């Protein structure tokens, strides 16, 4: 038995032959090359996927920008419309105020103020409503 144990120890401790070493190194080299290729392939697939995601995000952002530009243009046109309405309303209010002042000046016999208000009111006559335009015409008849 001791001979068998001694033979086993010798075979276990025996160095690898150059042929086995070469085969093992070739095997390890092939395994590392395959692992490297797999990692490189994985990286390429990931880069391609990220590029597709980036392109999709880019086109989505462009669509959002176009929508926002359309909304901005709509808001600008609404703003212009509201400003025009405001200007019309301000002119109408100023005309009504001048008409009321002119009427009050006429009733209090203040002819200087009456003539001044009527002269200023000429520039706002187009902003008067139908009812106030009739009153304006009546006051115009009272001018000398």
Coordinates of N, CA and C in Angstrom, one line a residue:
X1 N 0.8 -1.2 0.0 CA 0.0 0.0 0.0 C 0.8 1.3 0.0
X2 N 1.9 1.2 0.7 CA 2.7 2.3 0.7 C 3.3 2.7 -0.6
X3 N 3.5 1.7 -1.5 CA 4.0 1.9 -2.8 C 2.9 2.7 -3.6
X4 N 1.7 2.3 -3.5 CA 0.6 3.0 -4.2 C 0.5 4.5 -3.7
X5 N 0.6 4.7 -2.4 CA 0.5 6.0 -1.9 C 1.7 6.8 -2.4
X6 N 2.8 6.2 -2.5 CA 4.0 7.0 -3.0 C 3.8 7.3 -4.4
X7 N 3.3 6.4 -5.3 CA 3.1 6.7 -6.7 C 2.1 7.8 -6.9
X8 N 1.0 7.8 -6.0 CA 0.0 8.8 -6.1 C 0.6 10.2 -5.8
X9 N 1.4 10.2 -4.8 CA 2.1 11.5 -4.4 C 3.0 12.0 -5.6
X10 N 3.7 11.1 -6.2 CA 4.6 11.5 -7.3 C 3.8 12.0 -8.5
X11 N 2.6 11.3 -8.8 CA 1.8 11.8 -9.9 C 1.2 13.1 -9.6
X12 N 0.8 13.3 -8.4 CA 0.2 14.6 -8.0 C 1.2 15.7 -8.0
X13 N 2.4 15.5 -7.6 CA 3.4 16.5 -7.5 C 4.2 16.6 -8.8
X14 N 4.0 15.8 -9.7 CA 4.7 15.8 -11.0 C 4.4 17.1 -11.7
X15 N 5.4 17.8 -12.2 CA 5.1 19.0 -13.0 C 4.5 18.7 -14.3
X16 N 3.7 19.7 -14.9 CA 3.1 19.4 -16.2 C 4.1 19.4 -17.3
X17 N 3.8 18.6 -18.2 CA 4.7 18.5 -19.4 C 4.5 19.7 -20.2
X18 N 5.5 20.1 -21.0 CA 5.5 21.3 -21.8 C 4.3 21.2 -22.8
X19 N 3.9 20.1 -23.2 CA 2.8 19.9 -24.1 C 1.5 20.3 -23.4
X20 N 1.3 19.8 -22.2 CA 0.1 20.1 -21.4 C 0.1 21.6 -21.1
X21 N 1.3 22.2 -20.7 CA 1.3 23.6 -20.4 C 0.9 24.4 -21.6
X22 N 1.4 24.0 -22.8 CA 1.0 24.8 -24.0 C -0.5 24.7 -24.3
X23 N -1.0 23.5 -24.1 CA -2.5 23.3 -24.4 C -3.3 24.1 -23.4
X24 N -2.8 24.1 -22.1 CA -3.6 24.9 -21.1 C -3.5 26.4 -21.4
X25 N -2.4 26.9 -21.8 CA -2.2 28.3 -22.2 C -3.0 28.6 -23.4
X26 N -3.1 27.8 -24.4 CA -3.9 28.0 -25.6 C -5.4 28.0 -25.2
X27 N -5.8 27.1 -24.3 CA -7.2 27.1 -23.8 C -7.5 28.4 -23.1
X28 N -6.6 28.8 -22.2 CA -6.9 30.1 -21.5 C -6.9 31.3 -22.4
X29 N -6.0 31.3 -23.4 CA -6.0 32.4 -24.4 C -7.3 32.5 -25.1
X30 N -7.7 31.3 -25.6 CA -9.0 31.3 -26.3 C -10.2 31.7 -25.4
X31 N -10.2 31.3 -24.2 CA -11.3 31.7 -23.3 C -11.2 33.2 -23.0
X32 N -10.0 33.8 -22.8 CA -9.9 35.2 -22.6 C -10.4 36.0 -23.9
X33 N -10.0 35.5 -25.1 CA -10.4 36.1 -26.3 C -11.9 36.1 -26.5
X34 N -12.5 34.9 -26.2 CA -14.0 34.8 -26.3 C -14.6 35.8 -25.3
X35 N -14.1 35.8 -24.1 CA -14.7 36.7 -23.1 C -14.6 38.2 -23.6
X36 N -13.4 38.5 -24.1 CA -13.2 39.9 -24.6 C -14.2 40.2 -25.7
X37 N -14.3 39.3 -26.7 CA -15.2 39.5 -27.8 C -16.7 39.6 -27.3
X38 N -17.1 38.8 -26.3 CA -18.4 38.9 -25.8 C -18.7 40.3 -25.1
X39 N -17.6 40.8 -24.3 CA -17.8 42.1 -23.7 C -17.8 43.2 -24.8
X40 N -17.0 43.1 -25.8 CA -17.0 44.1 -26.9 C -18.3 44.1 -27.6
X41 N -18.9 42.9 -27.9 CA -20.2 42.8 -28.5 C -21.3 43.4 -27.7
X42 N -21.2 43.1 -26.4 CA -22.2 43.6 -25.5 C -22.1 45.2 -25.4
X43 N -20.9 45.7 -25.5 CA -20.7 47.1 -25.5 C -21.3 47.7 -26.7
X44 N -21.0 47.1 -27.9 CA -21.6 47.6 -29.1 C -23.1 47.6 -29.2
X45 N -23.7 46.6 -28.7 CA -25.2 46.5 -28.6 C -25.7 47.6 -27.7
X46 N -25.1 47.8 -26.6 CA -25.5 48.8 -25.6 C -25.4 50.2 -26.3
X47 N -24.3 50.5 -27.0 CA -24.1 51.8 -27.6 C -25.1 52.0 -28.7
X48 N -25.4 50.9 -29.5 CA -26.5 51.0 -30.5 C -27.8 51.3 -29.9
X49 N -28.2 50.7 -28.8 CA -29.4 50.9 -28.1 C -29.5 52.3 -27.5
X50 N -28.4 52.8 -27.0 CA -28.4 54.1 -26.4 C -28.5 55.1 -27.5
X51 N -27.9 54.9 -28.7 CA -28.1 55.8 -29.8 C -29.5 55.9 -30.3
X52 N -30.2 54.7 -30.3 CA -31.6 54.7 -30.7 C -32.4 55.5 -29.7
X53 N -32.2 55.3 -28.4 CA -32.9 56.0 -27.4 C -32.6 57.5 -27.5
X54 N -31.4 57.9 -27.8 CA -31.1 59.3 -27.9 C -31.8 59.9 -29.1
X55 N -31.8 59.2 -30.2 CA -32.5 59.7 -31.4 C -34.0 59.8 -31.1
X56 N -34.6 58.9 -30.4 CA -36.0 59.0 -30.1 C -36.3 60.2 -29.2
X57 N -35.4 60.4 -28.2 CA -35.6 61.5 -27.3 C -35.4 62.9 -28.1
X58 N -34.5 62.9 -29.0 CA -34.2 64.1 -29.8 C -35.4 64.4 -30.7
X59 N -36.0 63.4 -31.3 CA -37.2 63.7 -32.1 C -38.4 64.1 -31.3
X60 N -38.5 63.5 -30.1 CA -39.6 63.9 -29.2 C -39.4 65.4 -28.7
X61 N -38.1 65.7 -28.4 CA -37.9 67.1 -28.0 C -38.2 68.1 -29.2
X62 N -37.9 67.7 -30.4 CA -38.2 68.6 -31.5 C -39.7 68.8 -31.7
X63 N -40.4 67.7 -31.5 CA -41.9 67.8 -31.6 C -42.4 68.7 -30.5
X64 N -41.9 68.6 -29.3 CA -42.3 69.5 -28.2 C -42.0 70.9 -28.4
X65 N -40.8 71.2 -29.0 CA -40.4 72.5 -29.4 C -41.4 73.1 -30.4
X66 N -41.7 72.3 -31.4 CA -42.6 72.8 -32.4 C -44.0 73.1 -31.8
X67 N -44.5 72.2 -30.9 CA -45.8 72.5 -30.3 C -45.7 73.7 -29.4
X68 N -44.6 73.9 -28.7 CA -44.5 75.1 -27.9 C -44.4 76.4 -28.7
X69 N -43.7 76.3 -29.9 CA -43.6 77.5 -30.8 C -45.0 77.8 -31.3
X70 N -45.8 76.8 -31.6 CA -47.2 77.0 -32.1 C -48.0 77.7 -31.0
X71 N -47.9 77.1 -29.7 CA -48.6 77.7 -28.6 C -48.2 79.2 -28.4
X72 N -46.9 79.4 -28.5 CA -46.4 80.8 -28.3 C -46.9 81.7 -29.4
X73 N -47.0 81.3 -30.6 CA -47.5 82.1 -31.7 C -49.0 82.4 -31.4
X74 N -49.7 81.4 -31.0 CA -51.2 81.6 -30.6 C -51.3 82.6 -29.5
X75 N -50.5 82.4 -28.5 CA -50.5 83.3 -27.4 C -50.2 84.8 -27.8
X76 N -49.2 84.9 -28.7 CA -48.9 86.3 -29.2 C -50.1 86.9 -30.0
X77 N -50.8 86.1 -30.8 CA -51.9 86.6 -31.5 C -53.0 87.0 -30.6
X78 N -53.3 86.1 -29.6 CA -54.3 86.4 -28.6 C -53.9 87.7 -27.8
X79 N -52.7 87.9 -27.5 CA -52.2 89.0 -26.8 C -52.5 90.3 -27.6
X80 N -52.1 90.2 -28.9 CA -52.4 91.4 -29.8 C -53.9 91.7 -29.9
X81 N -54.7 90.7 -29.9 CA -56.1 90.8 -30.0 C -56.6 91.5 -28.7
X82 N -56.2 91.0 -27.6 CA -56.6 91.6 -26.3 C -56.1 93.0 -26.1
X83 N -54.9 93.3 -26.6 CA -54.4 94.7 -26.6 C -55.3 95.6 -27.4
X84 N -55.7 95.1 -28.6 CA -56.5 96.0 -29.4 C -57.9 96.2 -28.7
X85 N -58.4 95.2 -28.1 CA -59.7 95.3 -27.4 C -59.5 96.3 -26.2
X86 N -58.4 96.2 -25.5 CA -58.1 97.1 -24.4 C -58.0 98.5 -24.9
X87 N -57.3 98.8 -26.0 CA -57.2 100.1 -26.6 C -58.6 100.7 -26.9
X88 N -59.4 99.8 -27.5 CA -60.8 100.3 -27.9 C -61.5 100.6 -26.6
X89 N -61.4 99.8 -25.6 CA -62.1 100.0 -24.4 C -61.6 101.3 -23.7
X90 N -60.3 101.5 -23.7 CA -59.8 102.7 -23.1 C -60.2 103.9 -23.8
X91 N -60.3 103.9 -25.2 CA -60.7 105.0 -26.0 C -62.2 105.3 -25.7
X92 N -63.0 104.2 -25.6 CA -64.4 104.4 -25.3 C -64.6 105.0 -23.9
X93 N -63.9 104.5 -22.9 CA -64.0 105.1 -21.6 C -63.6 106.6 -21.6
X94 N -62.5 106.9 -22.3 CA -62.0 108.3 -22.3 C -63.1 109.2 -23.0
X95 N -63.7 108.6 -24.1 CA -64.7 109.4 -24.8 C -65.9 109.6 -23.9
X96 N -66.3 108.6 -23.1 CA -67.5 108.7 -22.2 C -67.2 109.7 -21.1
X97 N -66.0 109.7 -20.6 CA -65.6 110.6 -19.6 C -65.6 112.0 -20.1
X98 N -65.0 112.2 -21.3 CA -65.0 113.6 -21.8 C -66.5 114.1 -22.1
X99 N -67.3 113.2 -22.6 CA -68.7 113.5 -22.8 C -69.4 113.9 -21.6
X100 N -69.2 113.2 -20.5 CA -69.8 113.5 -19.2 C -69.3 114.8 -18.7
X101 N -68.0 115.1 -18.8 CA -67.4 116.4 -18.4 C -68.0 117.5 -19.2
X102 N -68.1 117.3 -20.5 CA -68.7 118.4 -21.4 C -70.1 118.6 -21.0
X103 N -70.9 117.6 -20.8 CA -72.3 117.7 -20.4 C -72.4 118.5 -19.1
X104 N -71.6 118.1 -18.1 CA -71.6 118.8 -16.8 C -71.2 120.3 -17.0
X105 N -70.2 120.5 -17.8 CA -69.7 121.9 -18.1 C -70.9 122.7 -18.7
X106 N -71.6 122.1 -19.6 CA -72.8 122.8 -20.3 C -73.8 123.1 -19.2
X107 N -74.1 122.1 -18.4 CA -75.2 122.3 -17.4 C -74.8 123.4 -16.3
X108 N -73.5 123.5 -16.1 CA -73.0 124.5 -15.1 C -72.7 125.9 -15.7
X109 N -72.9 126.0 -17.0 CA -72.7 127.2 -17.8 C -71.2 127.6 -17.9
X110 N -70.3 126.6 -17.8 CA -68.9 126.8 -17.9 C -68.5 126.6 -19.3
X111 N -68.6 127.7 -20.1 CA -68.4 127.6 -21.6 C -67.0 127.3 -22.0
X112 N -66.0 127.8 -21.2 CA -64.6 127.6 -21.5 C -64.3 126.1 -21.4
X113 N -64.7 125.5 -20.3 CA -64.5 124.1 -20.1 C -65.3 123.3 -21.1
X114 N -66.5 123.7 -21.4 CA -67.3 123.0 -22.4 C -66.7 123.0 -23.7
X115 N -66.1 124.1 -24.2 CA -65.5 124.1 -25.5 C -64.2 123.3 -25.5
X116 N -63.5 123.3 -24.4 CA -62.2 122.5 -24.3 C -62.6 121.0 -24.3
X117 N -63.6 120.6 -23.6 CA -63.9 119.2 -23.6 C -64.5 118.7 -25.0
X118 N -65.3 119.6 -25.6 CA -65.8 119.2 -26.9 C -64.7 119.1 -28.0
X119 N -63.7 120.0 -27.9 CA -62.6 120.0 -28.8 C -61.8 118.7 -28.6
X120 N -61.6 118.3 -27.4 CA -60.8 117.1 -27.1 C -61.7 115.9 -27.5
X121 N -62.9 116.0 -27.4 CA -63.8 114.9 -27.6 C -63.9 114.6 -29.1
X122 N -63.6 115.5 -30.0 CA -63.6 115.3 -31.4 C -62.7 114.2 -31.8
X123 N -61.5 114.0 -31.1 CA -60.6 112.9 -31.4 C -61.1 111.6 -31.0
X124 N -62.1 111.5 -30.1 CA -62.6 110.3 -29.6 C -64.1 110.0 -30.1
X125 N -64.6 110.8 -31.0 CA -66.0 110.7 -31.4 C -66.2 109.3 -32.0
X126 N -65.2 108.7 -32.7 CA -65.4 107.3 -33.3 C -65.6 106.2 -32.2
X127 N -65.2 106.5 -31.0 CA -65.2 105.5 -29.9 C -66.5 105.6 -29.1
X128 N -67.4 106.5 -29.5 CA -68.7 106.6 -28.8 C -69.7 105.5 -29.2
X129 N -70.5 105.1 -28.3 CA -71.6 104.1 -28.6 C -72.7 104.9 -29.3
X130 N -73.7 104.2 -29.7 CA -74.8 104.9 -30.4 C -75.5 105.9 -29.5
X131 N -75.8 105.5 -28.3 CA -76.5 106.3 -27.3 C -75.7 107.6 -27.0
X132 N -74.4 107.3 -26.7 CA -73.5 108.5 -26.4 C -73.2 109.3 -27.6
X133 N -73.3 108.8 -28.8 CA -73.1 109.5 -30.0 C -74.3 110.5 -30.2
X134 N -75.5 110.1 -29.9 CA -76.6 111.0 -30.0 C -76.5 112.2 -29.0
X135 N -76.0 111.9 -27.8 CA -75.8 112.9 -26.8 C -74.7 113.9 -27.3
X136 N -73.7 113.3 -27.9 CA -72.6 114.1 -28.5 C -73.1 115.0 -29.6
X137 N -73.9 114.5 -30.4 CA -74.5 115.3 -31.5 C -75.4 116.5 -30.9
X138 N -76.1 116.1 -29.9 CA -76.9 117.2 -29.2 C -76.0 118.3 -28.6
X139 N -74.9 117.9 -28.0 CA -74.0 118.9 -27.5 C -73.3 119.7 -28.6
X140 N -73.0 119.0 -29.7 CA -72.4 119.7 -30.8 C -73.3 120.8 -31.3
X141 N -74.6 120.6 -31.3 CA -75.6 121.6 -31.8 C -75.5 122.8 -30.9
X142 N -75.1 122.6 -29.6 CA -75.1 123.8 -28.7 C -73.8 124.6 -28.8
X143 N -72.9 124.1 -29.6 CA -71.7 124.9 -29.9 C -72.0 126.1 -30.8
X144 N -71.4 127.2 -30.6 CA -71.7 128.4 -31.5 C -71.1 128.2 -32.8

